[in-house]
mmCIF file of C-alpha atoms in Angstrom:
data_model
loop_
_atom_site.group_PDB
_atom_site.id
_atom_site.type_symbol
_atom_site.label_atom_id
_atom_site.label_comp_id
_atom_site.label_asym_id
_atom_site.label_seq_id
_atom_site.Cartn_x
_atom_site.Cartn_y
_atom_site.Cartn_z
ATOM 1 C CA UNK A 212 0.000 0.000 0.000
ATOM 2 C CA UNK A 213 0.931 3.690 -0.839
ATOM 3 C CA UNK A 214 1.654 6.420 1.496
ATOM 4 C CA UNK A 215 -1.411 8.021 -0.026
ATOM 5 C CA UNK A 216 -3.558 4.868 0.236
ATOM 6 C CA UNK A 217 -2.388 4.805 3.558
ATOM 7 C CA UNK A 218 -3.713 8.567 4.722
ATOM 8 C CA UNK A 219 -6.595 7.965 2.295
ATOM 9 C CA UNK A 220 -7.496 5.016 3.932
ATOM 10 C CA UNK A 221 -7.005 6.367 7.795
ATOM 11 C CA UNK A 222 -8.854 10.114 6.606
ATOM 12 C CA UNK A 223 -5.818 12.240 6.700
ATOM 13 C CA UNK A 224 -5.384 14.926 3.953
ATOM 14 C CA UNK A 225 -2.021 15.244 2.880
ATOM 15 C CA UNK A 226 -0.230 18.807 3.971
ATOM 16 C CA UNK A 227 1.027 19.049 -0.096
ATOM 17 C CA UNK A 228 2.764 21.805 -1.378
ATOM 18 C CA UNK A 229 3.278 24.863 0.801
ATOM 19 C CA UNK A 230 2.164 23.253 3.976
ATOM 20 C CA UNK A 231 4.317 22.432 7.129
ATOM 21 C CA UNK A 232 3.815 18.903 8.513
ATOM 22 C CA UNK A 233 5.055 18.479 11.863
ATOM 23 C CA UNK A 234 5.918 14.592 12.902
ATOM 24 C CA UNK A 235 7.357 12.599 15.749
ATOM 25 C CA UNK A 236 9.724 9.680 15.960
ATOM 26 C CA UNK A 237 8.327 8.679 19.305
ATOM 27 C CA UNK A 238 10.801 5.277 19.373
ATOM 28 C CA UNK A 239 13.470 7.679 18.867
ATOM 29 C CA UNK A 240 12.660 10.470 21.001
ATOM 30 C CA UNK A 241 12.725 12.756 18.156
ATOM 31 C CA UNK A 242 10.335 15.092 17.090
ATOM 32 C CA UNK A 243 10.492 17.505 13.930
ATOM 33 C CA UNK A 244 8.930 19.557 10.430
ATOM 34 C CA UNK A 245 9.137 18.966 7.198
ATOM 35 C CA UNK A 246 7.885 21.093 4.405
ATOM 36 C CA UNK A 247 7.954 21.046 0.593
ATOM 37 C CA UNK A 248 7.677 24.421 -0.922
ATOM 38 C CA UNK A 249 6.130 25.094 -3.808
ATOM 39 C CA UNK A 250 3.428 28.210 -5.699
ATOM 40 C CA UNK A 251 4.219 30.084 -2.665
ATOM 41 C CA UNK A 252 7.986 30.016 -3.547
ATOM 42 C CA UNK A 253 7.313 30.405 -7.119
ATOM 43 C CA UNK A 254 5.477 33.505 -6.325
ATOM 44 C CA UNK A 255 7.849 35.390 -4.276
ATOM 45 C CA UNK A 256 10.963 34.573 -6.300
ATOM 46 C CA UNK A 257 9.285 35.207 -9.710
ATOM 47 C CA UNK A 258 8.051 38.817 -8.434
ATOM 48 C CA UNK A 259 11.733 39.981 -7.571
ATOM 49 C CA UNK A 260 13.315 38.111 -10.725
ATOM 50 C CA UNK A 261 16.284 37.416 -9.012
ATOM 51 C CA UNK A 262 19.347 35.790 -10.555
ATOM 52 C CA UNK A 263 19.026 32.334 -10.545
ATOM 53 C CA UNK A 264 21.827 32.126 -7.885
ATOM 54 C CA UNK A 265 20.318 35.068 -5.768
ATOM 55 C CA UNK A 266 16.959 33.101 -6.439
ATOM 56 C CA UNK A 267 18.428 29.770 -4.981
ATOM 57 C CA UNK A 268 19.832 31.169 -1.770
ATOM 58 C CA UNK A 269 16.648 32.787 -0.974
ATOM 59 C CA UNK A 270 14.843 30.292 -1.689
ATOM 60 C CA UNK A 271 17.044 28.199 0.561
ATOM 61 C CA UNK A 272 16.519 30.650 3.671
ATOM 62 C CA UNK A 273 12.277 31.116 3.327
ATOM 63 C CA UNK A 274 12.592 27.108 3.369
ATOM 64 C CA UNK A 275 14.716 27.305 6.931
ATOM 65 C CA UNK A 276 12.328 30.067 8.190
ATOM 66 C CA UNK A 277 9.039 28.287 7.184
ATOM 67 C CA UNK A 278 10.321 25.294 9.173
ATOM 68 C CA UNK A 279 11.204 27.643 12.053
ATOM 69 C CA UNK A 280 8.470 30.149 12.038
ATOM 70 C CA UNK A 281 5.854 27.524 12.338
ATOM 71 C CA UNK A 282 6.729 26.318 15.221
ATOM 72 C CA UNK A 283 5.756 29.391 17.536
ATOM 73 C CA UNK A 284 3.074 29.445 20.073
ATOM 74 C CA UNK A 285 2.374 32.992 20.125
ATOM 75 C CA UNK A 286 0.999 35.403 17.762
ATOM 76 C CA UNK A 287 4.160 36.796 16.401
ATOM 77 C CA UNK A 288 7.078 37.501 14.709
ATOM 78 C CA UNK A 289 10.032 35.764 13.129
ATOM 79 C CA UNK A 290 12.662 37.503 10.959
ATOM 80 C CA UNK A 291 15.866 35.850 9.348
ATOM 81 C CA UNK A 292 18.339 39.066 8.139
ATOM 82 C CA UNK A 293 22.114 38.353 7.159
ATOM 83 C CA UNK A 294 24.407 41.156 6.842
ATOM 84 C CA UNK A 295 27.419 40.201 5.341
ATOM 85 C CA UNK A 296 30.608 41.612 2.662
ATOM 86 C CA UNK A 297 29.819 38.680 -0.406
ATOM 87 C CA UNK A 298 28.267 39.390 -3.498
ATOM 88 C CA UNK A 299 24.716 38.915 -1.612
ATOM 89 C CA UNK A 300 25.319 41.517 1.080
ATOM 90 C CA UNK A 301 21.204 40.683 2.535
ATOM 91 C CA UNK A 302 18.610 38.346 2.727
ATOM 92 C CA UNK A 303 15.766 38.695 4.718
ATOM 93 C CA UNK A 304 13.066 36.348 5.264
ATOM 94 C CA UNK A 305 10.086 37.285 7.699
ATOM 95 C CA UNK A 306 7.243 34.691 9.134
ATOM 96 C CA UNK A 307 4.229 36.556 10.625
ATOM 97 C CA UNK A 308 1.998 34.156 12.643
ATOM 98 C CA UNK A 309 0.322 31.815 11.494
ATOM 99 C CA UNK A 310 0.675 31.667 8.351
ATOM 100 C CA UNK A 311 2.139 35.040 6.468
ATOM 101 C CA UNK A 312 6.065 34.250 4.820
ATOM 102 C CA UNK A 313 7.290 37.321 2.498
ATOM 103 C CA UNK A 314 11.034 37.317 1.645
ATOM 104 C CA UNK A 315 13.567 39.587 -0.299
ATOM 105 C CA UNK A 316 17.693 40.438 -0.912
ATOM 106 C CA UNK A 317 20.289 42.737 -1.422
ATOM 107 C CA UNK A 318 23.022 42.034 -3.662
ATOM 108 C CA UNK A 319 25.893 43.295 -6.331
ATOM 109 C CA UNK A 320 24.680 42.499 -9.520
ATOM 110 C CA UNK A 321 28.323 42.434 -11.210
ATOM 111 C CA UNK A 322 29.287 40.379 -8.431
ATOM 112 C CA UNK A 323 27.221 37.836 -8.570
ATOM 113 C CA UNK A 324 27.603 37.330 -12.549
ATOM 114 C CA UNK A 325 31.108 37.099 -11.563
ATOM 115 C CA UNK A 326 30.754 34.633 -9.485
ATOM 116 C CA UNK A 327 28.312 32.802 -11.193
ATOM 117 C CA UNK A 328 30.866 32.776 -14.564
ATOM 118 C CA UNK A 329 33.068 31.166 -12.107
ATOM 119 C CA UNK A 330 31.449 28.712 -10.986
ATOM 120 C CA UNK A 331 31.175 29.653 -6.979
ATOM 121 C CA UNK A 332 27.432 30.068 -6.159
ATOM 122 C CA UNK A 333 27.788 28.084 -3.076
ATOM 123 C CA UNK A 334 25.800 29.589 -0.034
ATOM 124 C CA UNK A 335 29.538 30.494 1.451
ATOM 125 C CA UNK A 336 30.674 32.363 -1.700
ATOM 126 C CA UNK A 337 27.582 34.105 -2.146
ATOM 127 C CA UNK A 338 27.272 35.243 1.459
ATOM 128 C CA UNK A 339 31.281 35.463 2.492
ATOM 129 C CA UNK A 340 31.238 36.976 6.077
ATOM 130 C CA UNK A 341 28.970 38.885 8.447
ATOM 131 C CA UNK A 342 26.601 37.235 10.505
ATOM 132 C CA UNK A 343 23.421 36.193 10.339
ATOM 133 C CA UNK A 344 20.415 37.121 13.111
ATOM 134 C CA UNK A 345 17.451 35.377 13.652
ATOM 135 C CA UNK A 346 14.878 37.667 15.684
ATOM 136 C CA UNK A 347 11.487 36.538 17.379
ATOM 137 C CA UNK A 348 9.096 38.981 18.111
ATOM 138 C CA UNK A 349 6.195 38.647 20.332
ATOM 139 C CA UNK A 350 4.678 41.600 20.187
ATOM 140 C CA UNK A 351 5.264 45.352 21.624
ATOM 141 C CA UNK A 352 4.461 44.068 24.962
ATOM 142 C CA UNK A 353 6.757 41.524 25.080
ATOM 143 C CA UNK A 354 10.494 41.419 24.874
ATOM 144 C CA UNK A 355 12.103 40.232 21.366
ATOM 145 C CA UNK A 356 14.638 38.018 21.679
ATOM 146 C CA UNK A 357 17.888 37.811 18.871
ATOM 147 C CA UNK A 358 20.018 34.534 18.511
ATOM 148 C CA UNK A 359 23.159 35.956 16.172
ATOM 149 C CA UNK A 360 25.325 33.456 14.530
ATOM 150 C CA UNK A 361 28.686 34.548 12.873
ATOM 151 C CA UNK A 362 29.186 33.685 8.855
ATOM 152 C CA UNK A 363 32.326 32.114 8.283
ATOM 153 C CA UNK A 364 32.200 30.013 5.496
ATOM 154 C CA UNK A 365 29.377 28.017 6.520
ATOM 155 C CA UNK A 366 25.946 26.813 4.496
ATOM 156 C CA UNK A 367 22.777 27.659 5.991
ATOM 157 C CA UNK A 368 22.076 23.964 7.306
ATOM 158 C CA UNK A 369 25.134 25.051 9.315
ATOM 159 C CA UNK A 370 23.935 28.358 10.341
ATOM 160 C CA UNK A 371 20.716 26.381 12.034
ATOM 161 C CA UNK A 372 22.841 23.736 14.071
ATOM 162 C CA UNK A 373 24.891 26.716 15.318
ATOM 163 C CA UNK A 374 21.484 28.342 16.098
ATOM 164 C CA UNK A 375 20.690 25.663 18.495
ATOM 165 C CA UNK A 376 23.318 24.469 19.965
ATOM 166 C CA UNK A 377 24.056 28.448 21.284
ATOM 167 C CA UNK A 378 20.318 28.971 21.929
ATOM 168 C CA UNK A 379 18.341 26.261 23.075
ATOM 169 C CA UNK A 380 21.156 23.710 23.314
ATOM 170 C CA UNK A 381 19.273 20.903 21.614
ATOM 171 C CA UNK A 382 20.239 18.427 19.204
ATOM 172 C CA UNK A 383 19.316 19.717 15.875
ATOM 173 C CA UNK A 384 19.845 18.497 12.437
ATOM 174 C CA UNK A 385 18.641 20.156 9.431
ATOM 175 C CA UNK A 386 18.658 19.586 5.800
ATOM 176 C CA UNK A 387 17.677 22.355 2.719
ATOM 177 C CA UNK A 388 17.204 21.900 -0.888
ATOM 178 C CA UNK A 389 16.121 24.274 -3.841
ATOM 179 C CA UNK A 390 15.286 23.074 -6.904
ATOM 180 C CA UNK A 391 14.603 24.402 -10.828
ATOM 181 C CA UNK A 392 11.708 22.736 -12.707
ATOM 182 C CA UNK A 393 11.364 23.345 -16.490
ATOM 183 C CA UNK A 394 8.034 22.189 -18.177
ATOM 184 C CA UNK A 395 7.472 22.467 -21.836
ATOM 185 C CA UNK A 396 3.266 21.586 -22.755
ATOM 186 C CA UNK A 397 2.594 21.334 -26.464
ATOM 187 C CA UNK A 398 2.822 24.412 -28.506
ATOM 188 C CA UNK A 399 3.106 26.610 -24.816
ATOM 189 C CA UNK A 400 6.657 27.790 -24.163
ATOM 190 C CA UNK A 401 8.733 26.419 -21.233
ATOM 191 C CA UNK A 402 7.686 27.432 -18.382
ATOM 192 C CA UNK A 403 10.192 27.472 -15.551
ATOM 193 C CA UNK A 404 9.538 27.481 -11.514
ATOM 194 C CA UNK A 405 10.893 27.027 -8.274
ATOM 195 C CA UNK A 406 10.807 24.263 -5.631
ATOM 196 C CA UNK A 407 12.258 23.377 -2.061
ATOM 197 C CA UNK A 408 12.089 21.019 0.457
ATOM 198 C CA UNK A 409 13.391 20.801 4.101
ATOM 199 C CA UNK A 410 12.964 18.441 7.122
ATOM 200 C CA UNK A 411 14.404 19.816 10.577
ATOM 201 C CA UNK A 412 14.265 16.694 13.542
ATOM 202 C CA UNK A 413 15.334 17.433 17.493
ATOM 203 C CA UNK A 414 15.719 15.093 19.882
ATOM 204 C CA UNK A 415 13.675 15.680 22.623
ATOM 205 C CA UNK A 416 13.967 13.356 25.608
ATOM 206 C CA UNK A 417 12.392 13.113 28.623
ATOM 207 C CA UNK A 418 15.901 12.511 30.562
ATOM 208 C CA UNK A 419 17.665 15.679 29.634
ATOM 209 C CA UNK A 420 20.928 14.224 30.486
ATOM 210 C CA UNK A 421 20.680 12.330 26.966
ATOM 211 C CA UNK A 422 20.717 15.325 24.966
ATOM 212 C CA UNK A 423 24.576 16.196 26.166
ATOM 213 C CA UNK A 424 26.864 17.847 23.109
ATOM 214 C CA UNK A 425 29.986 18.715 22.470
ATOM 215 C CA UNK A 426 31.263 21.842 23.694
ATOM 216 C CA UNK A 427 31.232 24.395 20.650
ATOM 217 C CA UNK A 428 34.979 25.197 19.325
ATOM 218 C CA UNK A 429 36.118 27.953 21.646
ATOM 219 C CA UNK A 430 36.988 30.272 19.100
ATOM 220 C CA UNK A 431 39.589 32.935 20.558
ATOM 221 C CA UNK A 432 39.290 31.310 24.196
ATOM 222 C CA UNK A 433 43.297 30.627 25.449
ATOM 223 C CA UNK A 434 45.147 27.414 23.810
ATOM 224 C CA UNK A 435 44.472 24.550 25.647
ATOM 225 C CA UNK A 436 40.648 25.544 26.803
ATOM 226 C CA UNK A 437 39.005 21.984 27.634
ATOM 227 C CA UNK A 438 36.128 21.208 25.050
ATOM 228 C CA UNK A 439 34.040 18.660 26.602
ATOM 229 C CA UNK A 440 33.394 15.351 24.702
ATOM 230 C CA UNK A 441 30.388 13.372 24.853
ATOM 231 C CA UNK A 442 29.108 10.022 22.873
ATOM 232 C CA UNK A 443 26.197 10.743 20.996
ATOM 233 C CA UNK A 444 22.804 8.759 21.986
ATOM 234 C CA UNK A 445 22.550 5.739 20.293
ATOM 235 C CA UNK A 446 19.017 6.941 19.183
ATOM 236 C CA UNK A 447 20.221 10.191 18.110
ATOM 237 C CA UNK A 448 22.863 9.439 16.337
ATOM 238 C CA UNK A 449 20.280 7.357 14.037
ATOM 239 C CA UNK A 450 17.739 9.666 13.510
ATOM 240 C CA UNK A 451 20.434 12.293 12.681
ATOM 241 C CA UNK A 452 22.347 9.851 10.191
ATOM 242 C CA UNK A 453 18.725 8.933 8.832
ATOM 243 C CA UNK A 454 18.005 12.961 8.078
ATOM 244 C CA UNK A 455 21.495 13.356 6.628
ATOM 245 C CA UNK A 456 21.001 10.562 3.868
ATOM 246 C CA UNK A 457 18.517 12.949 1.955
ATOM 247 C CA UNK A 458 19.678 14.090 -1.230
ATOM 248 C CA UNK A 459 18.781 17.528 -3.084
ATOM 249 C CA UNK A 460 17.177 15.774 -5.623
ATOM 250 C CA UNK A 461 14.652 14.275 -3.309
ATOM 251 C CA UNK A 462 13.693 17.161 -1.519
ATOM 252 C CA UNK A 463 13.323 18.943 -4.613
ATOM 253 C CA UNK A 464 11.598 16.444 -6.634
ATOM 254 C CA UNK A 465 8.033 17.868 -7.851
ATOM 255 C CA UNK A 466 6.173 14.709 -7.130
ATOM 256 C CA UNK A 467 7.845 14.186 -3.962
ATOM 257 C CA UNK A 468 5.374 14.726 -0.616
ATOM 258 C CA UNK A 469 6.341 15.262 3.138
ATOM 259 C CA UNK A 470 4.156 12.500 4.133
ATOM 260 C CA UNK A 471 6.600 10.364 1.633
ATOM 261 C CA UNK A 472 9.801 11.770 2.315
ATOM 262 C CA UNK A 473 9.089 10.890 6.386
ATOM 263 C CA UNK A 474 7.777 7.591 5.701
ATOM 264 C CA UNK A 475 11.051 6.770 3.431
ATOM 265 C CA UNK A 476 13.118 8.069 6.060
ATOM 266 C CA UNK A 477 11.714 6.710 9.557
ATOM 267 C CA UNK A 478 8.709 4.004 8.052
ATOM 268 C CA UNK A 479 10.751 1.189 10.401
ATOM 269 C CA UNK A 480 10.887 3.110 13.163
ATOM 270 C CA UNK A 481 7.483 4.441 12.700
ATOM 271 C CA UNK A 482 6.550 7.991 12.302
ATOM 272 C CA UNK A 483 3.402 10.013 13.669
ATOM 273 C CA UNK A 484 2.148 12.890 11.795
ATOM 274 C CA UNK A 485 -0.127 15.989 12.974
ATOM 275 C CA UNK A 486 -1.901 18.296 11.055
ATOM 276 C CA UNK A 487 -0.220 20.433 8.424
ATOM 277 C CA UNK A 488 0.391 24.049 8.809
ATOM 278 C CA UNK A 489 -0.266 26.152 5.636
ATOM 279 C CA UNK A 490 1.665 28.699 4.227
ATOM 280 C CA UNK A 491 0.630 31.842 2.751
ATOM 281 C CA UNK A 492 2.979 34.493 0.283
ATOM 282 C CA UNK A 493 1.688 37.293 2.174
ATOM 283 C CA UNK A 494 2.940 40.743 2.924
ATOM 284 C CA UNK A 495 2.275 42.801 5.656
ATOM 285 C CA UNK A 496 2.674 46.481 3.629
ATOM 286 C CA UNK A 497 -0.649 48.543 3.201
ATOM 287 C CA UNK A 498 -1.969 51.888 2.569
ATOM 288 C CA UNK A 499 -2.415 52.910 5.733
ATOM 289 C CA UNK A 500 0.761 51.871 7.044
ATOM 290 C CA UNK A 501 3.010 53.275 4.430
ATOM 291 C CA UNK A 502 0.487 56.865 5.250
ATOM 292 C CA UNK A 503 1.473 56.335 8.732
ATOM 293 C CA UNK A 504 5.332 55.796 7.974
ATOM 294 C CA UNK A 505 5.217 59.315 5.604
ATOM 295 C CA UNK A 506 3.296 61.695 8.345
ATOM 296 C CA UNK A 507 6.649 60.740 10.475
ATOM 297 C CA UNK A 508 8.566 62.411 8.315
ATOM 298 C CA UNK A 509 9.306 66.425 8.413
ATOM 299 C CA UNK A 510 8.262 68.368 5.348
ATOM 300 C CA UNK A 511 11.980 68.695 4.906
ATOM 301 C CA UNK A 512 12.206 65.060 4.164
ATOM 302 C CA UNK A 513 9.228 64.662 2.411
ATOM 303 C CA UNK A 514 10.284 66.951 0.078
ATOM 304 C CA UNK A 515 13.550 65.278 -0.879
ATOM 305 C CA UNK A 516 11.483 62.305 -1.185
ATOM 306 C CA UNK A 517 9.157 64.141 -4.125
ATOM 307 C CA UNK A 518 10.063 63.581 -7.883
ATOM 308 C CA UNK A 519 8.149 65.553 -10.364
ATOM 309 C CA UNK A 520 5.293 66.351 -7.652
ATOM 310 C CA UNK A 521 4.910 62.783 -6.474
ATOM 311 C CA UNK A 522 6.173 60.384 -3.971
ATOM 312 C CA UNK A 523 6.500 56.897 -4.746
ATOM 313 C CA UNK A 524 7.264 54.611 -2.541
ATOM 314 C CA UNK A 525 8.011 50.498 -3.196
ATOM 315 C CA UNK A 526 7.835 47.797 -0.986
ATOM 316 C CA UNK A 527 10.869 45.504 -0.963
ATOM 317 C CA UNK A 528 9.223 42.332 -0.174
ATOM 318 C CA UNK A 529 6.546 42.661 -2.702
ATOM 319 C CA UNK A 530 7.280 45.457 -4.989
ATOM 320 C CA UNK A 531 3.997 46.692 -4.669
ATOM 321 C CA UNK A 532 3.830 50.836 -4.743
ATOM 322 C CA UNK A 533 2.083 53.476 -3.695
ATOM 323 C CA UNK A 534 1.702 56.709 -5.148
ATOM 324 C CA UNK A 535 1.488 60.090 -3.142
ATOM 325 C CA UNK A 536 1.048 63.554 -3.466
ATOM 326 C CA UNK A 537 3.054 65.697 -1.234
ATOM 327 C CA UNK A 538 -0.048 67.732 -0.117
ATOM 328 C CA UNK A 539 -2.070 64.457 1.451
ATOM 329 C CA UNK A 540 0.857 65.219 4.423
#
């Protein structure tokens, strides 16, 4: 029987494209998302019209966020923003609760043709160094809290186990993919779109004592600073090995599902999925606000913001604009 006979036949509707599917590995005390990306993606990365390359690695951080961003309790925030000296100087991906994802990046155009002539369009090469914050809002009542991780040469599956083994000290692995899909119908002209999948797992537990790492490398700390060595749990170590085996072609493959990818990875351990969380390309821009933002100006500023009696102003995330006169302040 079929994964999808198999939800068919117990009721379950399958979380499909642009959905986030949470699942536990109870025999392995690990619990986890996976999501496969897909119109919502295509949506967002088509409006910019990127460079492929600039395309990718966006692509590549919405995917970490959606798996991230879904998983708070609170109505909220969560922002992804790098700032760093390679050829893509800023991403930024933002998650409103529950469902909202809008995404966008700064970059040298030269520079990234460059690179891309040379072959190096690697998430290191693109990004080089800077670091890269990850920001949770809960609201003006509530304090935000920032998790900062530094960008040395690292991917963003990197960035994420760095993430939690600072943060929340739990065992994390994570795995990204983005992928191109070209489809020709007869006598229509290729069309071409985006995909991307990613799983993240934890191991969660309930004797906290199991979840003991490795120290992280002490960086600039004195030579001969004691980094504390630990054997991995036995269960841990096989989930994370399990995650690891996933190639880029399966998490980008257009007839691939989440309920399929989990049951290929963990089916004999046994895997228990909850309901899917849906994604949405959504930005949070709007008349009023953008009004709102303008009446803080001075007049002074306003002015320099007027071109031939108008000001115009553009949303990054979704390039939609609004149109002003100067009088309406």
């Amino acid at each position: 029987m079929s994964v999808q006979d198999e939800l068919e036949r117990l009721g379950v509707t399958p979380a499909g494209r642009d959905a986030v599917l949470p699942f536990a590995v109870e025999p392995l005390d690990v619990r986890g998302r996976a999501v496969m990306l897909g119109p919502v993606l295509n949506r967002i990365l088509e409006r910019h019209a990127y460079p492929a390359p600039v395309s990718r690695l966006l692509g590549e951080a919405a995917t970490l966020v959606a798996l991230l961003g879904t998983s708070l309790k609170f109505e909220g925030r969560f922002t992804l923003q790098t700032t760093t000296d390679g050829p893509v100087s800023m991403l930024v991906v933002d998650f409103q609760t529950p469902d909202g994802l809008r995404c966008c990046a700064q970059f040298d155009a030269d520079a990234v043709a460059a690179a891309e002539a040379a072959g190096q369009t690697d998430t290191p090469s693109l990004l080089g160094h800077g670091h890269l914050a990850m920001t949770v809002d809960q609201g003006a009542a509530m304090n935000r809290y920032q998790g900062i991780v530094a960008l040395d040469g690292i991917t963003l599956e990197e960035v994420a186990h760095r993430y939690f083994a600072q943060s929340e000290q739990i065992p994390t692995v994570v795995r990204l993919a983005v992928g191109e899909v070209l489809d020709r119908r007869a006598g229509d002209k290729p069309r071409h779109s985006w995909l991307a999948g990613g799983v993240l797992a934890q191991f969660l537990p309930e004797a906290p004592e199991r979840m003991r790492q490795a120290d992280l490398p002490p960086g600039d700390a004195p030579e001969g600073s004691i980094e504390h060595q630990f054997e991995e749990d036995d269960a841990w170590r096989e989930a994370r090995a399990l995650v690891e085996t996933l190639r880029d072609d399966e998490l980008g493959d257009p007839e691939m599902t989440a309920e399929r990818l989990l049951f290929r990875l963990f089916h004999e351990r046994g895997v228990r999925i909850f309901a899917p969380q849906p994604l949405a390309d959504r930005c949070r821009c709007s008349d009023e606000r953008i009004r709102g933002m303008l009446k803080g100006f001075t007049t002074e500023e306003r002015d320099d913001m007027t071109v031939e009696g108008r000001i115009e102003v553009t949303c990054r995330f979704c390039n939609t604009r609004y149109d002003y006169s100067p009088d309406e302040f």
